[in-house]
Amino acid sequence: MAIPKFFELFEGFLNALRDGGLHTTKEVREIIACKMNLTQADISEMLPGGGKTKFENRVSWAKTYLNKAGLIETPQKGKYRITEAGRKALQSGEKIDVEFLSRIGSFRSFQAASSESSKPLEAERGESPAETLDAAYRQVTDVLASQLMDEVMQLSPSGFERLVVKLLLSMGYGNGIDDAGTTTQLTNDGGIDGIIREDQLGFSNIYIQAKQWSPEQTVSRPELHKFVGALQGQQAQRGLFITTAKFSEGAVQYVANLSGVKVVLIGGAALTRLMIKHNVGVSVEHVYEIKKVDSDFFSEEL
């Protein structure tokens, strides 16, 4: 099943503590997972940004909200207990969600101190603030990739080839070598648009074919067959076919079955992702630092 939304874990969290004992977050997670019949695959699903699982993240945010509402307390470091207010919330029979918590003064103060724009997102999407941030980041990146492709398609054919060489150099290929990357003559390239030298004497080269086609077009097997022929004419063993378009299944299968030569395919979506990752054609606009409480710091005597 899908991981419950973080506010759907409020009641489960309180029920895990209803025996009145002290429980760690790990114990609470195990109780909730068991009661909700979550599979190992469910609880192992990672957040898009990595670092921790989606289930761990949502339980953590549920804990924060319940604590801010005064329904649980932390009498010992890392251990939680239900409060009398928490017991009354369970006994009320009401649905315990963000709206329920919003009727509690301490939680309203917590909300007031939070970003106003985050509240509808949390309630409507059912995601923790960290997940909302991840989703917003993905959306911004998708828009950026689309904008990058528009710019790339405006380049001249030779400009696109130079872009490809620059990208590979930014990725670390030919690192430390003078004139490590070059483009070939447009009128007599023999099917090779660029070359990356990986050693000073040229024993190890990567040969490049760059196709600036419409992103809606498809590169099929015959184009790859011609490129492999060009590689063989250069007695080359490694080639990169990079395009603003996409590849047909036949082209991908053809490359996978090659023997004696290695060809890597990069389509338009992968091209813009690599440009963003390696800061080619983009610049940093904002940097956000997401911080958390350092429990180790407070575990020592101050």
CSV table of N, CA and C in Angstrom, one decimal, residues 2 4 33 41 54-55 69 78 101 138 141 163 176 190 200 203 207 214 219 255 257 274-275 298:
chain,number,residue,atom,x,y,z
A,2,ALA,N,0.2,2.4,-0.3
A,2,ALA,CA,1.0,3.6,-0.3
A,2,ALA,C,1.3,4.1,1.1
A,4,PRO,N,1.0,6.2,4.2
A,4,PRO,CA,0.0,7.1,4.6
A,4,PRO,C,0.6,8.5,4.7
A,33,ALA,N,3.8,0.6,11.5
A,33,ALA,CA,4.0,-0.3,10.4
A,33,ALA,C,3.3,-1.6,10.5
A,41,ALA,N,8.9,-3.1,1.6
A,41,ALA,CA,9.1,-2.2,0.4
A,41,ALA,C,8.5,-0.8,0.7
A,54,LYS,N,10.8,7.7,3.2
A,54,LYS,CA,9.6,8.5,3.2
A,54,LYS,C,8.8,8.2,4.5
A,55,PHE,N,8.7,6.9,4.9
A,55,PHE,CA,8.0,6.6,6.1
A,55,PHE,C,8.6,7.2,7.3
A,69,ALA,N,1.3,20.3,19.5
A,69,ALA,CA,-0.1,20.4,19.9
A,69,ALA,C,-0.3,20.0,21.4
A,78,GLY,N,14.9,11.4,23.4
A,78,GLY,CA,14.7,10.4,22.4
A,78,GLY,C,13.5,9.4,22.7
A,101,LEU,N,-5.8,19.6,15.2
A,101,LEU,CA,-4.7,20.2,15.9
A,101,LEU,C,-4.9,21.8,15.9
A,138,ARG,N,11.8,19.6,-7.8
A,138,ARG,CA,11.7,18.8,-9.0
A,138,ARG,C,10.9,19.6,-10.1
A,141,THR,N,13.3,22.2,-11.5
A,141,THR,CA,14.3,21.6,-12.3
A,141,THR,C,13.6,21.2,-13.7
A,163,LEU,N,29.0,22.6,-27.6
A,163,LEU,CA,28.4,22.4,-26.3
A,163,LEU,C,28.6,21.0,-25.8
A,176,GLY,N,42.9,17.7,-17.2
A,176,GLY,CA,44.3,17.9,-17.1
A,176,GLY,C,45.1,17.9,-18.4
A,190,GLY,N,33.5,12.6,-41.5
A,190,GLY,CA,33.5,11.1,-41.5
A,190,GLY,C,32.5,10.5,-40.5
A,200,GLN,N,47.5,11.9,-22.8
A,200,GLN,CA,48.3,12.9,-23.5
A,200,GLN,C,48.7,12.5,-24.9
A,203,PHE,N,46.1,7.7,-26.9
A,203,PHE,CA,45.8,6.2,-27.0
A,203,PHE,C,44.4,6.0,-26.7
A,207,TYR,N,35.0,9.2,-29.3
A,207,TYR,CA,34.5,9.8,-30.5
A,207,TYR,C,33.0,10.1,-30.4
A,214,SER,N,14.9,17.7,-33.6
A,214,SER,CA,13.7,18.1,-32.8
A,214,SER,C,13.5,17.1,-31.6
A,219,VAL,N,15.7,8.9,-33.0
A,219,VAL,CA,16.9,8.3,-33.6
A,219,VAL,C,16.7,6.8,-33.7
A,255,VAL,N,22.6,-1.2,-29.9
A,255,VAL,CA,23.8,-0.8,-29.1
A,255,VAL,C,24.1,-1.7,-28.0
A,257,ASN,N,23.7,-4.9,-28.0
A,257,ASN,CA,24.2,-6.1,-28.6
A,257,ASN,C,25.6,-6.0,-29.3
A,274,LEU,N,22.2,16.4,-17.4
A,274,LEU,CA,23.6,16.5,-17.2
A,274,LEU,C,24.1,17.9,-17.3
A,275,MET,N,23.5,18.7,-18.1
A,275,MET,CA,23.9,20.1,-18.1
A,275,MET,C,23.6,20.8,-16.8
A,298,PHE,N,23.2,18.3,22.3
A,298,PHE,CA,22.4,18.5,23.6
A,298,PHE,C,22.5,17.3,24.5
